Structures are given as C-alpha cells and as structure tokens.
PDB file of C-alpha atoms in Angstrom:
ATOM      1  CA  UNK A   1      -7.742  -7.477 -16.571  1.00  0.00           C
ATOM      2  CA  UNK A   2     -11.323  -6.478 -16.435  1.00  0.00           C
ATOM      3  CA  UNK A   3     -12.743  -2.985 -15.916  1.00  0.00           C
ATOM      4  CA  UNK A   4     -13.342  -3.353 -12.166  1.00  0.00           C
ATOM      5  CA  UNK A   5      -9.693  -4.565 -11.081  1.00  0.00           C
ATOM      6  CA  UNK A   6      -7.877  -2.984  -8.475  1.00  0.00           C
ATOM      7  CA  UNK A   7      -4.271  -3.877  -8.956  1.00  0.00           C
ATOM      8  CA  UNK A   8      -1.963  -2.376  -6.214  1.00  0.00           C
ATOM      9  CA  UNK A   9       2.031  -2.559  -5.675  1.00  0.00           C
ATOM     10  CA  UNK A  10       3.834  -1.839  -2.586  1.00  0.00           C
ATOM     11  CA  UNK A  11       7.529  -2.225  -2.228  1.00  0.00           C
ATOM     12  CA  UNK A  12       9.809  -2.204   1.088  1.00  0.00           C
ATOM     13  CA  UNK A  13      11.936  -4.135   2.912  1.00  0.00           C
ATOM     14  CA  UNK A  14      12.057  -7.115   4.694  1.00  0.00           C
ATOM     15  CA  UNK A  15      10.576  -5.926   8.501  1.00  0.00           C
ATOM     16  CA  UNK A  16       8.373  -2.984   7.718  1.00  0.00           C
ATOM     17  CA  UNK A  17       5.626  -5.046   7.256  1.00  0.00           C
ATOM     18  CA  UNK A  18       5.087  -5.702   3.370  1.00  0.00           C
ATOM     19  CA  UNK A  19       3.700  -8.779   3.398  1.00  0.00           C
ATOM     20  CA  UNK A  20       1.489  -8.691   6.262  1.00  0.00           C
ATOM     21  CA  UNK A  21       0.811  -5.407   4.754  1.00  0.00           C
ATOM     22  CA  UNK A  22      -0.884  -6.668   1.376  1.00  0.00           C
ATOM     23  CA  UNK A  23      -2.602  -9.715   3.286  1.00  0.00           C
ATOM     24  CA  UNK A  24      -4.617  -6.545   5.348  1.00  0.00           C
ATOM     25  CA  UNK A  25      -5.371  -4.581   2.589  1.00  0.00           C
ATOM     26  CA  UNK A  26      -6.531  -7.735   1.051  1.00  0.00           C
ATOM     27  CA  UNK A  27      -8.745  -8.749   3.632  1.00  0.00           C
ATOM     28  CA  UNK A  28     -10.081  -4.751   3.882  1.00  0.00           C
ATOM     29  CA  UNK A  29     -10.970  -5.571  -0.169  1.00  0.00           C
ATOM     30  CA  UNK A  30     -12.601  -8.949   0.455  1.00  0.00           C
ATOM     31  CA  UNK A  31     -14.961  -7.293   3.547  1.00  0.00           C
ATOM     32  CA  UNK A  32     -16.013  -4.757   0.890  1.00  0.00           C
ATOM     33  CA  UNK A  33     -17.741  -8.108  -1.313  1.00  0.00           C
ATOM     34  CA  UNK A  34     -14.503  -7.996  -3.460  1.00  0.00           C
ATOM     35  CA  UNK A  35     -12.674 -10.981  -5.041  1.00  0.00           C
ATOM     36  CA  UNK A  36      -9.024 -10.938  -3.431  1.00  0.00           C
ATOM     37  CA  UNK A  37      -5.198 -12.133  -4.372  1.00  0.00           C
ATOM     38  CA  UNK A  38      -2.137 -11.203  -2.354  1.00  0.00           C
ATOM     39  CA  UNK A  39       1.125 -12.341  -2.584  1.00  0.00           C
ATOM     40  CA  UNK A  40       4.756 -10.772  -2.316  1.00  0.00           C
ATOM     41  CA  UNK A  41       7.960 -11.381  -4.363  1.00  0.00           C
ATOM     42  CA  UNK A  42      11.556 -11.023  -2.565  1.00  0.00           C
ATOM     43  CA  UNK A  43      15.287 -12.719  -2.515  1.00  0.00           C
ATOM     44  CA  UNK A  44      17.327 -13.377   0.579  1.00  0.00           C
ATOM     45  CA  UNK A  45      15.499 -14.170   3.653  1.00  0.00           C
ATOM     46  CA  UNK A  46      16.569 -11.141   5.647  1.00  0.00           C
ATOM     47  CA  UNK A  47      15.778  -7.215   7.227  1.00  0.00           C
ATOM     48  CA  UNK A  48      16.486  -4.794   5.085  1.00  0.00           C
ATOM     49  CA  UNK A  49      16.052  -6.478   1.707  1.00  0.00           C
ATOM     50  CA  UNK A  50      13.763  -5.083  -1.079  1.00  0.00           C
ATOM     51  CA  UNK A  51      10.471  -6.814  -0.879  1.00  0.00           C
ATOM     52  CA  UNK A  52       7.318  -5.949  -3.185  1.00  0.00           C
ATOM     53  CA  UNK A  53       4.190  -6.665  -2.215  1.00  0.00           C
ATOM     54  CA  UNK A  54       1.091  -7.186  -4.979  1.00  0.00           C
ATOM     55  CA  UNK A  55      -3.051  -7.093  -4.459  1.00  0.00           C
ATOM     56  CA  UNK A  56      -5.493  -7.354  -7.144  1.00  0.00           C
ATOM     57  CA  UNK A  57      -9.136  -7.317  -5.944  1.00  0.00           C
ATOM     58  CA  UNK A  58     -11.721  -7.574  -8.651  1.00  0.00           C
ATOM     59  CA  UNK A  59     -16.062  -7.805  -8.232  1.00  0.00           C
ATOM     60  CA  UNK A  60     -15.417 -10.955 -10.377  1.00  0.00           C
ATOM     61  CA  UNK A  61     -12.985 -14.059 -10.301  1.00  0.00           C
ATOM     62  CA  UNK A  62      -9.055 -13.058 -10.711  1.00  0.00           C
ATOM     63  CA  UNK A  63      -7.411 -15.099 -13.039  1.00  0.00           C
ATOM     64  CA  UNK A  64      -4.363 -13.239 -13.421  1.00  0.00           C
ATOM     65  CA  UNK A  65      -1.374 -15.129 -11.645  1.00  0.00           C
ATOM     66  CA  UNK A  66       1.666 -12.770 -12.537  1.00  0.00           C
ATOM     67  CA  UNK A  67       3.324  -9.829 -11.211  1.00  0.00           C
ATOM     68  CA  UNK A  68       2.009  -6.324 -11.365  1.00  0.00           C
ATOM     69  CA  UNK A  69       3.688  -4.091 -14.147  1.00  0.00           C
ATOM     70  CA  UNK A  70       1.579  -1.437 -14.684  1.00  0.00           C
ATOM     71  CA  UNK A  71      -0.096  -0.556 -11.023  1.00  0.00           C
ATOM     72  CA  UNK A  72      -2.600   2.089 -10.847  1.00  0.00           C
ATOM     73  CA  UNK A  73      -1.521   2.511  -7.370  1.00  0.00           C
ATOM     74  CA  UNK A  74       1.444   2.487  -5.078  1.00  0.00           C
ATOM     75  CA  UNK A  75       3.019   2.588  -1.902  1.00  0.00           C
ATOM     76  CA  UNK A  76       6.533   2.906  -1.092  1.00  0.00           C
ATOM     77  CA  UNK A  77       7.179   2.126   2.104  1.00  0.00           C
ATOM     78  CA  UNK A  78      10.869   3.042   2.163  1.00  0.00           C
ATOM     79  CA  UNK A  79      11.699   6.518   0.313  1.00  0.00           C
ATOM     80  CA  UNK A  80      14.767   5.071  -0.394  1.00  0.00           C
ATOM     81  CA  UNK A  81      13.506   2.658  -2.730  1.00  0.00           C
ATOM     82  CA  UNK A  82      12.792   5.612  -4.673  1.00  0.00           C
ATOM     83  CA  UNK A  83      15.444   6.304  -6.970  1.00  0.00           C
ATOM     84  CA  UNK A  84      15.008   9.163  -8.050  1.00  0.00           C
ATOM     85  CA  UNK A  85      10.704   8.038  -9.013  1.00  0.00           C
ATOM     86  CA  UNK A  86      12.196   5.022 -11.200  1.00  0.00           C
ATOM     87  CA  UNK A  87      10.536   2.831  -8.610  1.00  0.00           C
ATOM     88  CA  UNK A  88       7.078   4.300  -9.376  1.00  0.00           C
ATOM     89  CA  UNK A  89       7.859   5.448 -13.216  1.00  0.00           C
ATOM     90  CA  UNK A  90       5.249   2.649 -14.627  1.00  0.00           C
ATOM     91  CA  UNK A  91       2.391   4.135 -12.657  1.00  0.00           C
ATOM     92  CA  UNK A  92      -0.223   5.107 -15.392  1.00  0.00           C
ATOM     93  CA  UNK A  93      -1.811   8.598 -15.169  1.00  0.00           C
ATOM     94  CA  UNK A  94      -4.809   8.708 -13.145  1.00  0.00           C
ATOM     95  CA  UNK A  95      -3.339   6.511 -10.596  1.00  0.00           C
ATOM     96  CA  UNK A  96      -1.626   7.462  -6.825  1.00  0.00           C
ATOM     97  CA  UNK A  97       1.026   6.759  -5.261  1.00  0.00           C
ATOM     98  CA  UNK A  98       1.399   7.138  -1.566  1.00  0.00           C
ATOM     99  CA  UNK A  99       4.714   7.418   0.385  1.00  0.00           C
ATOM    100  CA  UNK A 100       6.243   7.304   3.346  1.00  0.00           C
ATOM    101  CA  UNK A 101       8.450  10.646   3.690  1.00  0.00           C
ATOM    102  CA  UNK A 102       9.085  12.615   6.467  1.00  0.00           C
ATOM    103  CA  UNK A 103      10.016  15.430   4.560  1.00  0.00           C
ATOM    104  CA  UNK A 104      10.003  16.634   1.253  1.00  0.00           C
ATOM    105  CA  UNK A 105      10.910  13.837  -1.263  1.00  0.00           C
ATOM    106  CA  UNK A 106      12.880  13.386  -4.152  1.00  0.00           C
ATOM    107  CA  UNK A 107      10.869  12.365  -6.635  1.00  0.00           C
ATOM    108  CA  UNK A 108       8.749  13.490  -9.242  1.00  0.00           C
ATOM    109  CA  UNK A 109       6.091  11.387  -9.927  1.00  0.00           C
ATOM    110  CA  UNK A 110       4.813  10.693 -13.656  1.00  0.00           C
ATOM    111  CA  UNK A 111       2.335  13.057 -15.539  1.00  0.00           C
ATOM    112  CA  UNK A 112      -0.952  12.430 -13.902  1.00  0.00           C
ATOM    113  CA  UNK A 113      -0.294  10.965 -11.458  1.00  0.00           C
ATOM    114  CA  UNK A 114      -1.364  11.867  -7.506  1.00  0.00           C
ATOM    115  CA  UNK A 115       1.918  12.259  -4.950  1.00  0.00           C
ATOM    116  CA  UNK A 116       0.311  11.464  -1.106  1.00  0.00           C
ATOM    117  CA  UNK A 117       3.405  11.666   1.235  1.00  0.00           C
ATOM    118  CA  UNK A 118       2.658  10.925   4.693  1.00  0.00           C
ATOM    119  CA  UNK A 119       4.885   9.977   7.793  1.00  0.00           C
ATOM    120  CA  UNK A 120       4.311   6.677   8.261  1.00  0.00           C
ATOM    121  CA  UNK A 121       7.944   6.309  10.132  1.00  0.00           C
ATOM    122  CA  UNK A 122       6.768   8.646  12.994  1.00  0.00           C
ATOM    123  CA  UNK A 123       3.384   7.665  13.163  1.00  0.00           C
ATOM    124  CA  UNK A 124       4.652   3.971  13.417  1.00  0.00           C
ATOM    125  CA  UNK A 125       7.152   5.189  16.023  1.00  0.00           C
ATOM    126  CA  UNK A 126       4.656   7.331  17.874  1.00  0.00           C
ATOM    127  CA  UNK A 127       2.172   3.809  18.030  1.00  0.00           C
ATOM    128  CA  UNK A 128       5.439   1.407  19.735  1.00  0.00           C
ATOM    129  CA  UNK A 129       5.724  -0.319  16.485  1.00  0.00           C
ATOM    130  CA  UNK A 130       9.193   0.500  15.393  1.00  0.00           C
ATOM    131  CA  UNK A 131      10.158  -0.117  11.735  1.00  0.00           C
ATOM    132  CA  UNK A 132       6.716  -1.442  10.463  1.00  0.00           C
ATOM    133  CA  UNK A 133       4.903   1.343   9.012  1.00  0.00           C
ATOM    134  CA  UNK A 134       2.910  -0.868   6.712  1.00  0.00           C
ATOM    135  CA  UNK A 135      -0.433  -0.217   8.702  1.00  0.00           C
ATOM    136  CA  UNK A 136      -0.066   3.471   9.114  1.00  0.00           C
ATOM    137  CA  UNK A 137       0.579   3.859   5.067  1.00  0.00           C
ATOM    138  CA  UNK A 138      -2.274   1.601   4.673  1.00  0.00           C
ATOM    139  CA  UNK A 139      -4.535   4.037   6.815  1.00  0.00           C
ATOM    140  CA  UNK A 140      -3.076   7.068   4.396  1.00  0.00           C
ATOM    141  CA  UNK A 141      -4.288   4.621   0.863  1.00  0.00           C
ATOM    142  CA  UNK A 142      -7.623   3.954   2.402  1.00  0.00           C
ATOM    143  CA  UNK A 143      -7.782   7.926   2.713  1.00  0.00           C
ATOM    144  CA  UNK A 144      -6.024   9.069  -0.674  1.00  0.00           C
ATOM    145  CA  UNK A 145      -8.174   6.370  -2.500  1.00  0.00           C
ATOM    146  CA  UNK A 146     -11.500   5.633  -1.039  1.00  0.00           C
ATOM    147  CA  UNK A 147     -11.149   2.004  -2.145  1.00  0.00           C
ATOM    148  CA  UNK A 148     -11.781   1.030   1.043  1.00  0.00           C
ATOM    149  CA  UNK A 149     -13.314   2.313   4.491  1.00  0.00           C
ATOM    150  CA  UNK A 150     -11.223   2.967   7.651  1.00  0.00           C
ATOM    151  CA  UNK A 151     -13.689   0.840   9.660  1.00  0.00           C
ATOM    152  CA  UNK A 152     -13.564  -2.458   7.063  1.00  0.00           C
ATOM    153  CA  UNK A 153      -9.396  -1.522   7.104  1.00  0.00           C
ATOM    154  CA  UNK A 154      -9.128  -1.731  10.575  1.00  0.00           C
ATOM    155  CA  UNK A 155     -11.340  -4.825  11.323  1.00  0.00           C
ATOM    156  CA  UNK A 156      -8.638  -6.019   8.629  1.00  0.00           C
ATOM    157  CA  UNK A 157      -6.069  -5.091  10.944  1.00  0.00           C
ATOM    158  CA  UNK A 158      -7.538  -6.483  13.832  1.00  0.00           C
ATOM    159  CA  UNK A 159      -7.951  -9.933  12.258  1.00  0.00           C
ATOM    160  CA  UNK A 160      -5.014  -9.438  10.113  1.00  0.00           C
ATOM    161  CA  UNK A 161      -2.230  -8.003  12.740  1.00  0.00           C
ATOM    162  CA  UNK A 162       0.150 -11.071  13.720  1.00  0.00           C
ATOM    163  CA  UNK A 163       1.137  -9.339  17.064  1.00  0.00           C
ATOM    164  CA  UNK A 164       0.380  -5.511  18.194  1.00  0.00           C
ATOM    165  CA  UNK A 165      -3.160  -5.312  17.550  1.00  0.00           C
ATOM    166  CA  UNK A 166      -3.723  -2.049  19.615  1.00  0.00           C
ATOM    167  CA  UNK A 167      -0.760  -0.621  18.027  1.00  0.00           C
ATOM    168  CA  UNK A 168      -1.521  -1.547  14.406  1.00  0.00           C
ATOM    169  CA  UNK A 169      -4.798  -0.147  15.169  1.00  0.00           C
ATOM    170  CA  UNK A 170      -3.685   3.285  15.999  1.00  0.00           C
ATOM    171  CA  UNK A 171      -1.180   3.682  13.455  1.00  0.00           C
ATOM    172  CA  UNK A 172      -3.830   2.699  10.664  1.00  0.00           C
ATOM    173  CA  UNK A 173      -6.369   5.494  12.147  1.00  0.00           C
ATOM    174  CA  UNK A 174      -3.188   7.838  12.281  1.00  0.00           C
ATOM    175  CA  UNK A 175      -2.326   7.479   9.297  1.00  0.00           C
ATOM    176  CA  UNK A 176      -5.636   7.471   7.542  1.00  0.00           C
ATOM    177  CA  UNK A 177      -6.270  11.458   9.261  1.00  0.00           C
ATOM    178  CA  UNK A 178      -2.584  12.198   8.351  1.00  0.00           C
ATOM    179  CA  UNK A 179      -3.517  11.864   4.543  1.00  0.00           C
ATOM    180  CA  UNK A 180      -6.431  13.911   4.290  1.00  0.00           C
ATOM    181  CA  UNK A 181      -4.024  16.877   5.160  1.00  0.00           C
ATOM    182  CA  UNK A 182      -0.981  15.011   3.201  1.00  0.00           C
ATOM    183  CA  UNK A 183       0.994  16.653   0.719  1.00  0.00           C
ATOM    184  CA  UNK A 184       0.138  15.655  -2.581  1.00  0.00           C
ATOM    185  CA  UNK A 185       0.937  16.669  -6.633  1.00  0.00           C
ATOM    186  CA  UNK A 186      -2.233  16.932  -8.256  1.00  0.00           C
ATOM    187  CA  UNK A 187      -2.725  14.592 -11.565  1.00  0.00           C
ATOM    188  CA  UNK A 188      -2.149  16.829 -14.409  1.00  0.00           C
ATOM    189  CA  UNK A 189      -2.557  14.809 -17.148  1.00  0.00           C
TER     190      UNK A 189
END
C-alpha cells in the first residue's frame, strides 16, 4: 500500500445499492486523475443479505487484489450491521466512518476515529428511491472527507446510476448538505 492509497469499505445489504455504490465512488476517484479498483464480496444471491463493498484509488498503479482489513474509511449503510461498532472496530485512528442512522446510534466508534451519521434512509425516501441509500451516503463521504467533489460525484452518478438518474442525483446533493451539519465524534486520538 503506498502513501497515497485511498482504501474504502462499505457494507450493506443486497438492494441498497452497495455495489453500484462503490462502482460511483470509483468513477468520482478516477474523474479526480486517480487510479481506481472496485469490487464487492457477498453469499446468497438475494435482498437483505450482508454485502461489502471495497474501493482503493491510488495516484499510481494498484496492485493490491485482496480484501480491505484495515479501512481508513467506512460506510455502513445499514445500522444494523453495526453490532454494537464490531463492524467498524478495525478502522485505524484518523480515519471516518459515515453512517446511515436516523437517530442516535449504538455504537461507539474506535479512539480517533470521526462518527458522521446522516439519514440516508429518509433522504433516499424523500428522492422516490426506496431502500437504496447508497448515493445519498455517498453525497455525506464526499462531504465528511473531501476526497472527492460533489460535482465529479455526481457526474459519477449520472454516468454511473443504472436507472433513477434524477433521483440518484438528488439524494447524492442531499446527502452531501446533510453531512456538513451531521452529527459526528471528533477523533481523539
């Protein structure tokens, strides 16, 4: 791993958009002059089951072809998923992980590391797009991190979106001004 790498985890399930999800993000990363990988890791073929969701984007070639163990940043689509932070427990200090919560959540994230907790669920439900909230959390990372800008995200999303361009489009913006007013625990470390 080389100085410059961006690796980034999401987890979800199987409909809220994971996959799609990392192939965006990805393509936000690759608009920016970055070198790109994206690929997701889940079981059974169905809704509902756990799917995580990897991006590494580098300014040089990636040679890396394995999973992502230790990310410096993550987003948890489902706050279910959480268990109690064991889900985001091998997040390193200095890194971020941003979550979809309508409320308060149940977690306490490691030493160091930033909490950004944003509604993805009723943004996504406020743009028509149901379950997938992928896009909106996306919006909230570009805002939490500055890795990428809102405009390269969303002509990521408008090349990127399968179906529900307009809608995808919203809930990115949404959620991108949701997170600069987001809850968050401040690194510590």
């Amino acid at each position: 791993m080389t100085a410059s790498m961006v690796e980034v985890r999401v987890h979800g399930r199987g409909g809220q958009g994971v996959q799609v999800g990392c192939q965006i993000l990805a393509g936000a990363f690759f608009r920016a002059g970055r070198q790109v990988q994206a690929f997701a890791a889940y079981g059974g073929e169905r809704r509902g089951a756990p799917v995580t969701g990897f991006v590494r984007a580098d300014d040089s070639p990636i040679r890396l072809r394995c999973d992502i163990e230790r990310p410096r940043y993550a987003l948890v689509l489902d706050p279910t998923m959480l268990d109690g932070g064991t889900l985001v427990a091998d997040v390193p200090s200095g890194g971020t992980v941003v979550l979809n919560s309508a409320g308060t959540p149940a977690v306490t994230p490691p030493q160091g590391v930033r909490l950004i907790v944003v509604d993805a669920t009723g943004i996504a439900g406020r743009a028509g797009l149901g379950p997938i909230v992928s896009t909106a959390l996306l919006g909230a990372f570009a805002q939490a991190t500055g890795l990428v800008s809102l405009e390269g995200l969303l002509a990521a999303v408008q090349e990127g979106s399968p179906a529900r361009r307009g809608e995808n489009l919203e809930a990115c913006a949404a959620g991108y001004h949701a997170a600069a007013g987001a809850t968050a625990a401040p690194a510590s470390a």
